């Protein structure tokens, strides 16, 4: 796996581990946020191609909020970098 793949894997695994350590159930997050469980699972596995492009940034930021992540910028920056690789044709907006 290349360096970006390793970064991708570690960031999403880290978020999943944070959720688990906080004893947060993914199904409850789905219920609270109204984001489909399959999209939350896609976030945690780093498979953002499974999320409709128009919603992926919103869903990711909502997921971070549900984990009560204080320093979101690091994760958001990594997400945008990976999104650019997965969806190079996407228009990139500043956050």
PDB file of C-alpha atoms in Angstrom:
ATOM      1  CA  UNK A   1       0.000   0.000   0.000  1.00  0.00           C
ATOM      2  CA  UNK A   2       1.337   3.462  -0.838  1.00  0.00           C
ATOM      3  CA  UNK A   3       1.953   6.255   1.651  1.00  0.00           C
ATOM      4  CA  UNK A   4      -1.402   7.934   0.959  1.00  0.00           C
ATOM      5  CA  UNK A   5      -3.179   4.625   1.425  1.00  0.00           C
ATOM      6  CA  UNK A   6      -1.464   4.223   4.787  1.00  0.00           C
ATOM      7  CA  UNK A   7      -2.451   7.745   5.807  1.00  0.00           C
ATOM      8  CA  UNK A   8      -6.010   7.094   4.695  1.00  0.00           C
ATOM      9  CA  UNK A   9      -6.208   3.856   6.610  1.00  0.00           C
ATOM     10  CA  UNK A  10      -4.693   5.288   9.777  1.00  0.00           C
ATOM     11  CA  UNK A  11      -6.895   8.390   9.878  1.00  0.00           C
ATOM     12  CA  UNK A  12     -10.152   6.521   9.453  1.00  0.00           C
ATOM     13  CA  UNK A  13      -9.054   3.765  11.815  1.00  0.00           C
ATOM     14  CA  UNK A  14      -8.102   6.417  14.350  1.00  0.00           C
ATOM     15  CA  UNK A  15     -11.572   7.974  14.153  1.00  0.00           C
ATOM     16  CA  UNK A  16     -13.223   4.594  14.519  1.00  0.00           C
ATOM     17  CA  UNK A  17     -11.035   3.858  17.551  1.00  0.00           C
ATOM     18  CA  UNK A  18     -11.980   7.218  19.073  1.00  0.00           C
ATOM     19  CA  UNK A  19     -15.651   6.339  18.632  1.00  0.00           C
ATOM     20  CA  UNK A  20     -15.141   2.938  20.231  1.00  0.00           C
ATOM     21  CA  UNK A  21     -13.144   4.380  23.151  1.00  0.00           C
ATOM     22  CA  UNK A  22     -15.938   6.872  23.755  1.00  0.00           C
ATOM     23  CA  UNK A  23     -18.406   3.986  23.785  1.00  0.00           C
ATOM     24  CA  UNK A  24     -20.420   5.507  20.955  1.00  0.00           C
ATOM     25  CA  UNK A  25     -22.568   3.161  18.913  1.00  0.00           C
ATOM     26  CA  UNK A  26     -22.502   3.753  15.157  1.00  0.00           C
ATOM     27  CA  UNK A  27     -26.209   2.942  14.870  1.00  0.00           C
ATOM     28  CA  UNK A  28     -27.021   5.576  17.490  1.00  0.00           C
ATOM     29  CA  UNK A  29     -24.888   8.104  15.618  1.00  0.00           C
ATOM     30  CA  UNK A  30     -26.818   7.242  12.459  1.00  0.00           C
ATOM     31  CA  UNK A  31     -30.103   7.732  14.276  1.00  0.00           C
ATOM     32  CA  UNK A  32     -29.031  11.033  15.828  1.00  0.00           C
ATOM     33  CA  UNK A  33     -27.442  12.510  12.681  1.00  0.00           C
ATOM     34  CA  UNK A  34     -29.943  11.035  10.201  1.00  0.00           C
ATOM     35  CA  UNK A  35     -26.986   9.773   8.155  1.00  0.00           C
ATOM     36  CA  UNK A  36     -27.464   6.280   6.790  1.00  0.00           C
ATOM     37  CA  UNK A  37     -25.497   3.630   8.657  1.00  0.00           C
ATOM     38  CA  UNK A  38     -23.949   2.467   5.376  1.00  0.00           C
ATOM     39  CA  UNK A  39     -22.467   5.942   4.831  1.00  0.00           C
ATOM     40  CA  UNK A  40     -21.073   6.083   8.356  1.00  0.00           C
ATOM     41  CA  UNK A  41     -19.537   2.658   7.812  1.00  0.00           C
ATOM     42  CA  UNK A  42     -18.045   3.951   4.554  1.00  0.00           C
ATOM     43  CA  UNK A  43     -16.498   6.869   6.457  1.00  0.00           C
ATOM     44  CA  UNK A  44     -14.973   4.582   9.061  1.00  0.00           C
ATOM     45  CA  UNK A  45     -13.553   2.301   6.396  1.00  0.00           C
ATOM     46  CA  UNK A  46     -12.214   5.249   4.391  1.00  0.00           C
ATOM     47  CA  UNK A  47     -14.361   4.327   1.404  1.00  0.00           C
ATOM     48  CA  UNK A  48     -15.718   7.763   0.570  1.00  0.00           C
ATOM     49  CA  UNK A  49     -16.570   6.720  -2.979  1.00  0.00           C
ATOM     50  CA  UNK A  50     -19.591   4.971  -1.450  1.00  0.00           C
ATOM     51  CA  UNK A  51     -20.970   8.302  -0.238  1.00  0.00           C
ATOM     52  CA  UNK A  52     -22.777  10.557  -2.711  1.00  0.00           C
ATOM     53  CA  UNK A  53     -20.284  13.240  -3.678  1.00  0.00           C
ATOM     54  CA  UNK A  54     -22.648  16.080  -2.888  1.00  0.00           C
ATOM     55  CA  UNK A  55     -22.883  14.901   0.744  1.00  0.00           C
ATOM     56  CA  UNK A  56     -19.466  13.456   1.577  1.00  0.00           C
ATOM     57  CA  UNK A  57     -17.962  16.578   3.163  1.00  0.00           C
ATOM     58  CA  UNK A  58     -21.102  17.316   5.163  1.00  0.00           C
ATOM     59  CA  UNK A  59     -21.394  13.719   6.368  1.00  0.00           C
ATOM     60  CA  UNK A  60     -17.722  13.629   7.371  1.00  0.00           C
ATOM     61  CA  UNK A  61     -17.951  16.885   9.324  1.00  0.00           C
ATOM     62  CA  UNK A  62     -21.178  15.745  10.989  1.00  0.00           C
ATOM     63  CA  UNK A  63     -19.479  12.474  11.933  1.00  0.00           C
ATOM     64  CA  UNK A  64     -16.591  14.421  13.498  1.00  0.00           C
ATOM     65  CA  UNK A  65     -19.072  16.541  15.438  1.00  0.00           C
ATOM     66  CA  UNK A  66     -20.836  13.439  16.721  1.00  0.00           C
ATOM     67  CA  UNK A  67     -17.497  12.203  18.089  1.00  0.00           C
ATOM     68  CA  UNK A  68     -16.991  15.578  19.759  1.00  0.00           C
ATOM     69  CA  UNK A  69     -13.580  15.970  18.131  1.00  0.00           C
ATOM     70  CA  UNK A  70     -11.986  19.190  19.351  1.00  0.00           C
ATOM     71  CA  UNK A  71      -9.249  19.623  16.734  1.00  0.00           C
ATOM     72  CA  UNK A  72     -11.229  18.810  13.599  1.00  0.00           C
ATOM     73  CA  UNK A  73      -8.980  20.729  11.213  1.00  0.00           C
ATOM     74  CA  UNK A  74      -6.380  17.951  11.061  1.00  0.00           C
ATOM     75  CA  UNK A  75      -8.997  15.375  10.091  1.00  0.00           C
ATOM     76  CA  UNK A  76     -10.793  17.686   7.687  1.00  0.00           C
ATOM     77  CA  UNK A  77      -7.543  18.565   5.916  1.00  0.00           C
ATOM     78  CA  UNK A  78      -6.682  14.875   5.573  1.00  0.00           C
ATOM     79  CA  UNK A  79     -10.193  14.116   4.350  1.00  0.00           C
ATOM     80  CA  UNK A  80      -9.979  16.833   1.676  1.00  0.00           C
ATOM     81  CA  UNK A  81      -6.600  15.563   0.539  1.00  0.00           C
ATOM     82  CA  UNK A  82      -7.911  12.028   0.195  1.00  0.00           C
ATOM     83  CA  UNK A  83     -11.138  13.230  -1.425  1.00  0.00           C
ATOM     84  CA  UNK A  84      -9.076  15.021  -4.054  1.00  0.00           C
ATOM     85  CA  UNK A  85      -7.308  11.744  -4.844  1.00  0.00           C
ATOM     86  CA  UNK A  86     -10.517   9.733  -4.986  1.00  0.00           C
ATOM     87  CA  UNK A  87     -12.519  12.373  -6.832  1.00  0.00           C
ATOM     88  CA  UNK A  88      -9.977  14.440  -8.763  1.00  0.00           C
ATOM     89  CA  UNK A  89     -12.682  16.033 -10.918  1.00  0.00           C
ATOM     90  CA  UNK A  90     -14.413  17.548  -7.881  1.00  0.00           C
ATOM     91  CA  UNK A  91     -14.430  21.250  -7.332  1.00  0.00           C
ATOM     92  CA  UNK A  92     -12.523  22.060  -4.181  1.00  0.00           C
ATOM     93  CA  UNK A  93     -13.825  24.733  -1.870  1.00  0.00           C
ATOM     94  CA  UNK A  94     -12.071  26.134   1.125  1.00  0.00           C
ATOM     95  CA  UNK A  95     -13.380  25.067   4.488  1.00  0.00           C
TER      96      UNK A  95
END
